[in-house]
Short mmCIF file of C-alpha atoms in Angstrom, two decimals:
data_model
loop_
_atom_site.label_atom_id
_atom_site.label_comp_id
_atom_site.label_asym_id
_atom_site.label_seq_id
_atom_site.Cartn_x
_atom_site.Cartn_y
_atom_site.Cartn_z
CA MET A 1 23.35 5.90 7.52
CA ASN A 2 22.37 7.12 10.84
CA ALA A 3 24.35 5.76 13.91
CA LYS A 4 21.05 4.74 14.93
CA VAL A 5 19.87 2.95 12.10
CA ARG A 6 21.77 0.34 10.60
CA PRO A 7 21.40 -3.20 8.15
CA ASP A 8 20.94 -5.15 11.07
CA ARG A 9 19.71 -2.89 13.81
CA VAL A 10 16.65 -0.19 13.98
CA PRO A 11 15.92 1.86 16.98
CA VAL A 12 13.15 0.21 19.13
CA GLU A 13 12.25 4.10 19.93
CA ASP A 14 10.93 4.61 16.40
CA TYR A 15 7.93 2.33 17.11
CA VAL A 16 7.01 3.62 20.96
CA SER A 17 8.18 7.43 21.06
CA LYS A 18 5.69 9.68 20.84
CA ASP A 19 8.56 12.11 20.52
CA PHE A 20 9.68 10.49 17.00
CA LEU A 21 5.83 10.19 16.17
CA ALA A 22 5.86 13.69 16.36
CA LEU A 23 8.43 14.53 14.30
CA GLU A 24 7.10 11.88 11.74
CA ASN A 25 3.75 14.10 11.68
CA GLU A 26 5.80 17.08 11.37
CA ARG A 27 8.72 16.22 8.96
CA VAL A 28 7.63 12.85 6.70
CA TRP A 29 4.07 13.62 6.06
CA PRO A 30 3.28 17.01 4.62
CA LYS A 31 6.72 16.28 2.68
CA VAL A 32 6.08 13.32 0.48
CA TRP A 33 3.92 11.74 -2.23
CA LEU A 34 0.94 9.87 -0.77
CA MET A 35 -1.64 7.13 -2.24
CA ALA A 36 -5.10 8.61 -1.70
CA CYS A 37 -6.97 5.92 -3.49
CA ARG A 38 -7.92 4.46 -6.62
CA GLU A 39 -8.94 6.01 -9.89
CA GLU A 40 -11.97 4.20 -10.41
CA GLU A 41 -13.09 5.72 -7.06
CA LEU A 42 -13.63 8.74 -8.99
CA ALA A 43 -14.92 7.11 -11.97
CA GLN A 44 -17.58 10.07 -12.79
CA PRO A 45 -17.52 13.26 -12.82
CA GLY A 46 -18.06 15.06 -9.33
CA SER A 47 -17.18 11.76 -7.86
CA TYR A 48 -15.34 12.31 -4.50
CA LEU A 49 -13.52 10.87 -1.40
CA VAL A 50 -11.63 11.86 1.47
CA PHE A 51 -8.31 10.81 2.23
CA ASP A 52 -7.26 11.57 5.82
CA VAL A 53 -3.76 11.66 7.19
CA VAL A 54 -2.35 12.35 10.77
CA ARG A 55 -4.21 15.40 11.26
CA ASP A 56 -4.63 16.77 7.66
CA THR A 57 -7.81 15.55 5.69
CA ILE A 58 -8.06 16.00 1.75
CA LEU A 59 -11.17 15.66 -0.99
CA LEU A 60 -10.20 14.09 -3.69
CA VAL A 61 -13.15 15.40 -6.56
CA ARG A 62 -13.10 14.25 -10.29
CA GLN A 63 -13.76 17.24 -12.68
CA ALA A 64 -16.07 17.23 -15.65
CA ASP A 65 -12.82 17.36 -18.16
CA GLY A 66 -11.99 13.92 -16.33
CA SER A 67 -8.95 15.55 -14.58
CA ILE A 68 -8.99 15.07 -10.81
CA LYS A 69 -8.74 17.96 -8.17
CA ALA A 70 -7.40 17.52 -4.20
CA PHE A 71 -8.45 20.25 -1.66
CA TYR A 72 -7.93 20.69 2.04
CA ASN A 73 -11.05 19.59 3.07
CA VAL A 74 -12.10 22.22 5.47
CA CYS A 75 -14.37 25.41 5.45
CA GLN A 76 -12.24 28.62 4.84
CA HIS A 77 -14.82 30.63 7.70
CA ARG A 78 -14.55 28.46 10.66
CA GLY A 79 -12.70 25.56 9.52
CA ARG A 80 -15.51 22.61 9.67
CA ARG A 81 -14.72 19.44 7.90
CA LEU A 82 -16.70 19.35 4.36
CA LYS A 83 -17.09 16.12 3.59
CA ASP A 84 -17.08 12.34 4.94
CA GLY A 85 -16.22 9.08 2.72
CA CYS A 86 -16.98 8.87 -0.50
CA GLY A 87 -20.38 9.83 -3.10
CA GLN A 88 -21.18 12.59 -5.33
CA ILE A 89 -20.79 16.03 -4.35
CA GLY A 90 -23.74 17.55 -6.57
CA LYS A 91 -24.25 21.09 -7.27
CA SER A 92 -21.60 22.29 -4.60
CA ILE A 93 -19.69 21.49 -2.12
CA TYR A 94 -21.37 22.57 0.85
CA CYS A 95 -20.54 23.83 4.68
CA ARG A 96 -23.34 22.68 7.14
CA PHE A 97 -21.89 24.76 9.69
CA HIS A 98 -22.88 28.52 8.56
CA GLY A 99 -23.59 27.40 4.79
CA TRP A 100 -20.92 28.96 2.84
CA SER A 101 -20.24 26.50 -0.54
CA TRP A 102 -17.64 25.72 -3.13
CA ASN A 103 -18.00 25.19 -6.95
CA VAL A 104 -16.47 21.13 -7.31
CA ASP A 105 -13.45 22.93 -8.92
CA GLY A 106 -12.49 24.43 -5.49
CA SER A 107 -13.27 28.39 -6.43
CA ILE A 108 -16.17 29.80 -3.79
CA GLN A 109 -19.49 29.52 -5.09
CA ARG A 110 -21.42 31.80 -1.79
CA VAL A 111 -20.41 32.97 1.27
CA VAL A 112 -23.37 34.00 3.56
CA ASN A 113 -24.31 37.49 3.95
CA ARG A 114 -20.66 38.50 1.80
CA ALA A 115 -21.22 42.10 1.61
CA GLU A 116 -20.70 42.12 5.86
CA TRP A 117 -17.01 41.46 4.87
CA ASP A 118 -16.57 44.46 2.63
CA GLY A 119 -13.29 45.95 3.15
CA CYS A 120 -11.62 43.67 5.20
CA PRO A 121 -8.14 42.15 3.80
CA ASP A 122 -7.22 38.75 1.95
CA PHE A 123 -11.18 38.36 1.33
CA THR A 124 -11.44 37.96 -2.69
CA ASP A 125 -11.83 35.04 -4.72
CA ASP A 126 -8.58 33.56 -5.07
CA ASP A 127 -8.77 33.84 -1.40
CA LEU A 128 -11.54 32.08 -0.50
CA HIS A 129 -10.64 28.91 -2.93
CA LEU A 130 -10.37 25.76 -1.34
CA PRO A 131 -6.08 25.39 -0.73
CA GLU A 132 -5.51 23.14 -3.72
CA LEU A 133 -3.07 20.32 -3.43
CA ARG A 134 -0.66 18.60 -6.22
CA VAL A 135 -2.12 15.03 -7.30
CA ASP A 136 -1.26 12.81 -10.05
CA SER A 137 -1.71 9.02 -10.51
CA TRP A 138 0.27 5.94 -11.44
CA ALA A 139 -0.71 2.20 -12.29
CA GLY A 140 -4.80 3.04 -11.65
CA TRP A 141 -3.55 4.60 -7.55
CA VAL A 142 -3.98 8.30 -7.37
CA PHE A 143 -1.50 10.14 -5.05
CA VAL A 144 -1.74 13.05 -3.75
CA THR A 145 1.60 15.57 -1.76
CA MET A 146 1.04 18.48 0.21
CA ASN A 147 4.48 19.40 -0.29
CA PRO A 148 4.36 22.50 -2.83
CA ASP A 149 8.51 21.65 -3.61
CA ALA A 150 7.95 17.70 -3.56
CA PRO A 151 9.53 16.19 -7.20
CA PRO A 152 7.03 14.97 -9.98
CA LEU A 153 5.30 11.60 -8.96
CA ARG A 154 7.31 9.74 -11.88
CA GLU A 155 10.31 11.03 -10.24
CA TYR A 156 9.74 10.16 -6.72
CA LEU A 157 8.61 6.80 -7.59
CA GLY A 158 12.15 6.46 -9.36
CA GLN A 159 12.69 2.96 -10.94
CA VAL A 160 9.31 1.68 -9.15
CA PRO A 161 7.21 1.69 -12.39
CA ASP A 162 10.54 0.15 -14.49
CA TYR A 163 9.96 -3.04 -12.58
CA LEU A 164 5.82 -2.88 -12.10
CA ASP A 165 4.53 -1.21 -15.31
CA CYS A 166 4.85 -4.93 -17.31
CA PHE A 167 1.85 -5.82 -14.55
CA GLU A 168 -0.82 -3.47 -16.21
CA LEU A 169 -2.24 -2.86 -12.52
CA GLU A 170 -4.76 -0.18 -13.54
CA LYS A 171 -6.33 -2.60 -15.56
CA THR A 172 -6.91 -4.53 -12.47
CA ARG A 173 -10.44 -4.30 -10.36
CA LEU A 174 -11.12 -4.11 -6.73
CA ILE A 175 -12.58 -7.29 -5.81
CA TRP A 176 -12.43 -6.11 -1.52
CA SER A 177 -11.29 -3.84 0.74
CA VAL A 178 -10.96 -3.69 4.62
CA THR A 179 -9.71 -0.80 6.85
CA VAL A 180 -8.75 -2.31 10.42
CA ASN A 181 -8.17 0.14 13.15
CA THR A 182 -4.75 -2.06 15.00
CA PRO A 183 -2.86 -1.86 18.21
CA ALA A 184 0.33 -1.83 16.88
CA ASN A 185 2.82 0.84 15.36
CA TRP A 186 1.94 1.51 11.37
CA LYS A 187 5.78 0.72 10.89
CA LEU A 188 5.39 -2.38 12.27
CA VAL A 189 2.00 -3.84 10.45
CA LEU A 190 3.95 -2.24 7.16
CA GLY A 191 6.84 -4.59 8.27
CA ALA A 192 5.08 -7.38 8.42
CA PHE A 193 4.79 -7.46 5.14
CA ASN A 194 7.77 -6.33 3.24
CA GLU A 195 9.97 -9.11 3.97
CA ALA A 196 9.45 -13.08 3.80
CA TYR A 197 11.44 -13.88 6.86
CA HIS A 198 8.95 -14.32 9.17
CA VAL A 199 6.98 -17.25 6.95
CA GLU A 200 8.81 -20.21 8.74
CA ALA A 201 6.86 -19.35 11.99
CA THR A 202 3.96 -17.00 11.28
CA HIS A 203 2.79 -19.18 7.71
CA PRO A 204 4.37 -22.42 8.56
CA GLN A 205 1.84 -24.53 6.10
CA THR A 206 3.24 -22.37 2.72
CA LEU A 207 6.70 -23.91 3.38
CA ARG A 208 5.36 -27.02 1.80
CA TYR A 209 5.38 -25.25 -1.31
CA SER A 210 7.66 -22.44 -0.94
CA SER A 211 10.79 -20.95 0.20
CA SER A 212 10.85 -18.11 3.13
CA HIS A 213 14.11 -17.01 1.96
CA LEU A 214 13.31 -13.73 -0.27
CA PRO A 215 16.48 -11.61 -0.28
CA SER A 216 15.74 -7.85 -0.29
CA ARG A 217 17.37 -4.55 -1.45
CA ALA A 218 16.66 -0.82 -1.70
CA PHE A 219 16.08 1.60 -4.48
CA GLY A 220 16.05 5.10 -3.09
CA PRO A 221 13.58 5.35 -0.50
CA HIS A 222 11.74 2.31 -1.84
CA SER A 223 12.49 -1.20 -1.30
CA GLN A 224 11.66 -4.79 -3.04
CA PHE A 225 12.18 -8.54 -2.01
CA GLY A 226 11.65 -11.22 -3.83
CA PRO A 227 13.86 -13.92 -5.92
CA GLN A 228 14.62 -11.64 -8.18
CA GLY A 229 18.69 -11.26 -9.19
CA TYR A 230 19.37 -14.36 -6.94
CA ASP A 231 20.11 -17.59 -8.16
CA ALA A 232 17.38 -20.35 -6.63
CA THR A 233 20.33 -22.78 -5.80
CA GLU A 234 22.01 -20.63 -3.58
CA LEU A 235 18.73 -20.86 -1.43
CA PRO A 236 19.01 -22.71 2.01
CA ASN A 237 18.44 -26.00 1.69
CA ARG A 238 15.70 -26.30 4.13
CA PRO A 239 13.74 -29.54 5.30
CA ALA A 240 10.40 -28.79 4.53
CA ALA A 241 11.99 -27.10 0.52
CA MET A 242 13.47 -30.07 0.43
CA ALA A 243 10.80 -32.37 1.35
CA ALA A 244 8.59 -30.12 -0.96
CA LEU A 245 11.25 -31.25 -3.95
CA GLN A 246 10.13 -34.78 -3.27
CA ARG A 247 6.56 -34.77 -4.02
CA ASP A 248 4.68 -34.07 -7.15
CA PRO A 249 5.35 -30.83 -8.42
CA ARG A 250 2.17 -30.58 -10.28
CA GLU A 251 0.35 -31.10 -6.74
CA LEU A 252 2.11 -28.53 -5.15
CA ILE A 253 0.87 -25.55 -7.93
CA ARG A 254 -2.45 -26.74 -7.76
CA GLU A 255 -2.25 -27.06 -3.14
CA SER A 256 -0.52 -23.35 -3.52
CA MET A 257 -3.21 -22.04 -5.82
CA GLU A 258 -6.37 -23.46 -3.63
CA GLU A 259 -4.37 -22.38 -0.39
CA MET A 260 -4.16 -18.41 -1.49
CA ALA A 261 -7.47 -18.44 -2.73
CA ARG A 262 -9.59 -20.29 0.01
CA ASP A 263 -7.37 -18.69 2.93
CA LEU A 264 -6.09 -15.24 1.64
CA LYS A 265 -8.54 -14.56 -0.89
CA ALA A 266 -6.12 -12.31 -3.08
CA LEU A 267 -3.29 -12.47 -5.51
CA THR A 268 -4.54 -15.98 -6.79
CA ILE A 269 -8.34 -16.44 -7.84
CA GLU A 270 -10.08 -18.80 -10.25
CA PRO A 271 -8.43 -18.42 -13.40
CA SER A 272 -5.13 -19.50 -11.58
CA VAL A 273 -7.00 -22.12 -9.08
CA ALA A 274 -8.12 -23.54 -13.18
CA ALA A 275 -4.86 -23.30 -14.54
CA ALA A 276 -3.61 -25.18 -11.53
CA GLN A 277 -5.69 -27.92 -11.95
CA ARG A 278 -5.27 -28.61 -15.85
CA VAL A 279 -1.09 -28.75 -15.16
CA LEU A 280 -2.36 -31.76 -12.58
CA ASP A 281 -4.69 -33.16 -15.36
CA GLU A 282 -3.05 -32.68 -18.80
CA VAL A 283 0.74 -32.56 -17.65
CA PRO A 284 2.15 -36.07 -17.39
CA ALA A 285 3.93 -36.85 -14.30
CA GLY A 286 7.63 -36.96 -14.02
CA THR A 287 7.82 -33.85 -16.25
CA ASP A 288 10.79 -31.68 -15.62
CA PRO A 289 9.73 -28.70 -12.95
CA MET A 290 10.83 -25.96 -15.69
CA VAL A 291 8.41 -27.45 -18.29
CA ILE A 292 5.81 -27.26 -15.42
CA GLY A 293 6.60 -23.66 -14.64
CA GLY A 294 5.87 -23.13 -18.41
CA LYS A 295 2.68 -24.83 -18.66
CA PHE A 296 0.95 -23.22 -15.47
CA MET A 297 2.10 -20.01 -17.28
CA GLN A 298 0.33 -21.13 -20.77
CA PHE A 299 -2.91 -22.18 -18.67
CA SER A 300 -2.94 -19.34 -17.16
CA ILE A 301 -2.91 -16.94 -19.87
CA GLU A 302 -5.63 -19.36 -22.00
CA GLU A 303 -7.97 -19.16 -18.70
CA LEU A 304 -7.61 -15.70 -18.35
CA LEU A 305 -8.03 -15.14 -22.53
CA ALA A 306 -10.94 -17.48 -22.33
CA ARG A 307 -12.78 -15.13 -19.62
CA GLY A 308 -12.22 -12.27 -21.72
CA VAL A 309 -9.38 -10.94 -19.76
CA GLU A 310 -6.13 -9.64 -22.13
CA TRP A 311 -2.77 -10.85 -20.74
CA PRO A 312 -0.47 -7.95 -20.33
CA ALA A 313 1.93 -8.21 -23.51
CA GLY A 314 4.76 -7.64 -21.18
CA LEU A 315 4.47 -9.91 -18.34
CA THR A 316 6.92 -12.30 -19.60
CA PRO A 317 8.32 -14.94 -17.51
CA GLU A 318 11.84 -13.06 -16.98
CA ALA A 319 9.09 -9.62 -15.96
CA ILE A 320 7.73 -11.42 -13.31
CA HIS A 321 11.40 -13.00 -12.23
CA ARG A 322 12.70 -9.14 -12.69
CA ALA A 323 9.47 -7.80 -10.37
CA GLY A 324 10.24 -9.97 -7.53
CA PHE A 325 7.71 -10.66 -4.74
CA GLY A 326 7.02 -7.02 -3.40
CA TRP A 327 7.35 -3.76 -3.12
CA HIS A 328 7.77 -0.58 -0.39
CA ILE A 329 6.66 2.41 -1.77
CA PHE A 330 7.77 4.83 0.47
CA PRO A 331 6.43 5.84 3.01
CA ASN A 332 3.02 3.61 3.70
CA PHE A 333 2.53 1.76 0.42
CA ILE A 334 3.00 -2.27 -0.06
CA VAL A 335 2.25 -3.79 -3.40
CA LEU A 336 2.63 -7.49 -3.56
CA LEU A 337 2.35 -9.57 -6.92
CA GLY A 338 0.52 -11.97 -8.28
CA ASN A 339 -0.42 -13.31 -11.79
CA ASP A 340 -4.29 -12.61 -10.98
CA GLY A 341 -3.82 -9.55 -9.38
CA THR A 342 -2.17 -7.65 -6.31
CA LEU A 343 -2.83 -7.51 -2.72
CA CYS A 344 -1.66 -4.16 -1.55
CA TYR A 345 -1.25 -2.41 1.74
CA ARG A 346 -1.37 1.04 3.39
CA THR A 347 -0.90 1.98 7.36
CA ARG A 348 -1.63 5.67 8.73
CA PRO A 349 -0.39 6.56 12.30
CA ASP A 350 -2.72 7.70 15.00
CA PRO A 351 -1.45 11.48 15.15
CA GLU A 352 -1.21 10.91 19.35
CA ASN A 353 -0.89 7.23 19.82
CA PRO A 354 2.20 5.19 18.62
CA ASP A 355 0.91 2.45 19.88
CA GLN A 356 -2.01 2.63 17.07
CA CYS A 357 -2.87 2.80 13.24
CA VAL A 358 -5.02 2.28 10.48
CA TRP A 359 -4.51 -0.66 8.32
CA ASP A 360 -6.09 -0.64 5.47
CA ILE A 361 -5.79 -3.87 2.94
CA TRP A 362 -7.03 -4.01 -0.64
CA ALA A 363 -7.21 -7.24 -2.82
CA PHE A 364 -7.17 -7.03 -6.88
CA GLY A 365 -7.62 -8.86 -9.92
CA ARG A 366 -7.95 -9.07 -13.74
CA PHE A 367 -11.68 -9.22 -15.03
CA ALA A 368 -13.39 -8.83 -18.62
CA PRO A 369 -14.59 -5.44 -18.99
CA GLY A 370 -18.49 -5.72 -17.81
CA LYS A 371 -17.17 -8.79 -15.33
CA GLU A 372 -16.07 -6.90 -12.62
CA PRO A 373 -17.40 -7.99 -9.30
CA VAL A 374 -19.08 -5.53 -7.30
CA PRO A 375 -16.59 -4.69 -4.51
CA GLU A 376 -16.65 -5.64 -0.36
CA HIS A 377 -15.89 -3.07 1.73
CA THR A 378 -15.52 -3.58 5.64
CA HIS A 379 -14.24 -1.06 8.35
CA ILE A 380 -13.46 -2.97 11.34
CA ALA A 381 -13.28 -0.90 14.64
CA ASP A 382 -11.51 -3.82 16.74
CA TYR A 383 -8.89 -5.42 15.11
CA ARG A 384 -10.65 -8.47 17.27
CA GLN A 385 -13.49 -8.97 14.94
CA PHE A 386 -11.26 -9.17 11.87
CA ILE A 387 -9.81 -12.80 13.56
CA GLY A 388 -11.69 -15.16 11.61
CA VAL A 389 -12.29 -12.91 8.62
CA ASN A 390 -9.21 -13.99 6.48
CA ARG A 391 -7.33 -17.35 7.62
CA PHE A 392 -4.03 -16.08 6.32
CA LEU A 393 -3.99 -12.66 7.71
CA ASP A 394 -5.11 -14.10 10.95
CA ASP A 395 -1.99 -15.78 11.30
CA ASP A 396 -0.34 -11.86 11.40
CA LEU A 397 -3.37 -10.64 13.75
CA VAL A 398 -2.18 -13.33 16.41
CA ASN A 399 1.99 -10.93 15.92
CA LEU A 400 1.17 -7.60 15.56
CA PRO A 401 -0.13 -6.77 18.79
CA GLU A 402 2.05 -8.86 20.93
CA VAL A 403 4.77 -7.51 19.50
CA GLN A 404 3.72 -3.81 19.71
CA ARG A 405 3.97 -4.60 23.53
CA GLY A 406 6.88 -6.74 23.68
CA MET A 407 8.88 -3.61 22.28
CA HIS A 408 7.97 -1.27 25.61
CA CYS A 409 9.40 -3.82 27.46
CA ARG A 410 12.45 -2.49 28.82
CA GLY A 411 14.31 -5.94 27.95
CA ILE A 412 14.89 -4.72 23.88
CA LYS A 413 16.69 -1.90 22.83
CA ALA A 414 16.90 -2.03 19.12
CA LEU A 415 15.42 -4.80 16.76
CA ARG A 416 17.74 -6.95 14.90
CA THR A 417 16.82 -6.68 11.51
CA ASN A 418 18.26 -9.38 9.08
CA PRO A 419 20.64 -7.13 6.59
CA VAL A 420 19.52 -9.86 3.61
CA GLN A 421 15.68 -10.53 4.11
CA GLU A 422 14.87 -7.33 5.85
CA GLN A 423 16.53 -4.34 4.24
CA CYS A 424 13.00 -3.20 3.38
CA GLN A 425 12.17 -2.55 7.15
CA ALA A 426 15.94 -1.52 7.58
CA ASN A 427 15.53 1.07 4.58
CA LEU A 428 12.50 2.49 5.61
CA HIS A 429 14.21 3.62 8.83
CA ARG A 430 16.89 4.79 7.21
CA VAL A 431 15.31 7.35 5.10
CA LEU A 432 12.64 8.47 8.21
CA HIS A 433 15.76 9.10 9.80
CA ALA A 434 17.46 11.45 6.85
CA MET A 435 14.27 13.12 6.47
CA ILE A 436 13.43 13.66 10.37
CA ASP A 437 17.53 14.79 11.43
CA ALA A 438 17.99 16.99 8.02
CA PRO A 439 18.55 20.87 8.95
CA GLU A 440 15.47 22.83 8.25
CA ASP A 441 16.81 24.39 5.45
CA GLU A 442 17.65 20.81 3.87
CA ASP A 443 15.50 18.18 2.11
CA GLY A 444 16.43 15.41 3.82
CA LEU A 445 14.54 13.19 0.95
CA ALA A 446 16.49 14.52 -2.06
CA ALA A 447 19.57 12.62 -1.91
CA LEU A 448 17.63 9.37 -1.07
CA LEU A 449 15.62 10.04 -4.49
CA ALA A 450 18.76 10.28 -6.32
CA GLU A 451 19.98 6.83 -5.42
CA ARG A 452 19.51 3.90 -7.27
CA GLY A 453 19.08 -0.27 -6.61
#
């Protein structure tokens, strides 16, 4: 590990230095696979979506044959951005500056007064084709890479699909999404959701029914946190956890499901709430807690089936335990797991200011075909406008700007990450430094991808 990064130490400069931000922009983002959007956002031929990261702008378009192509979203004449947002391309990809246009497959369609370039070098149709990027998908997510030498996506993801494919995330559907301009470094926001160590102080209400002690481990550049691989009896005997054991576990299940559905509006939705109520109504008091847990899963499956939702065949209690609670997919994507669906986060840096980032949030659920909700999409320019929208995430919003401000103080030299519970955070910095510090003729990511957890 880089001398500046240890399992218990992360340099504060990584969060506040403009020089470090510039190195990330140059040596990290163009080299990796990046999650760009969901497949269902490009549902029909001609559907498009623009994905911006640092200073690059990328246009993804669904083709007539069902494939997805990705292009740099810039006119090959004078560099104007071609599209914004999302929608239907129509008959062409048209530049509003001088009227050049491209076909949906990126081939040049029209150059205004093209004959006037006769005799000019590098002006064939191939030269004028929109520059194309590699694109692939996994679990319903569309990924792109600007690196022609990057390994295939499945190789890049390593063991992540081995743990998560059983959830059949590609069959979940979006409930709501929010994009928030946030006054914090992209790694700080990301790091607030790849560990549970902050729960005791930030979300103490959840200690009534869960522990904040969730160990973590690295899988090459990616990482996982959750109880997988640890005996629950080894977890610390926190007073709140001990008090919870003295309460009726049926009530704790109902409280936890209702609170997540009400306050977070994600991970738990109506079927799990109904299943939790059935546990309280149908399972006798005093039943062994292991039996109660089994009944809750049985009722959860039954409630989904009653709504026409097929339970994933591989999603057994053992698979759920093995998967843990959350995964960090390098560099900037978080997947938090629930029976009903997932909560996902993506952060993107401000290209100039290490104290700012764009924070994307998605909540997904399982629904019967034709019963999917109409997703709610919100873009919030000032993070303070997000306060009060999601009661659970309010707890995190209180911290993020204050942590970023604090890291500029000369009184802190490094972040002291917990080597058991915050490995995800330390591992992120380990990988970043490996890529940034690698000689120009070496691939700083290759060796990391070969690692196994």
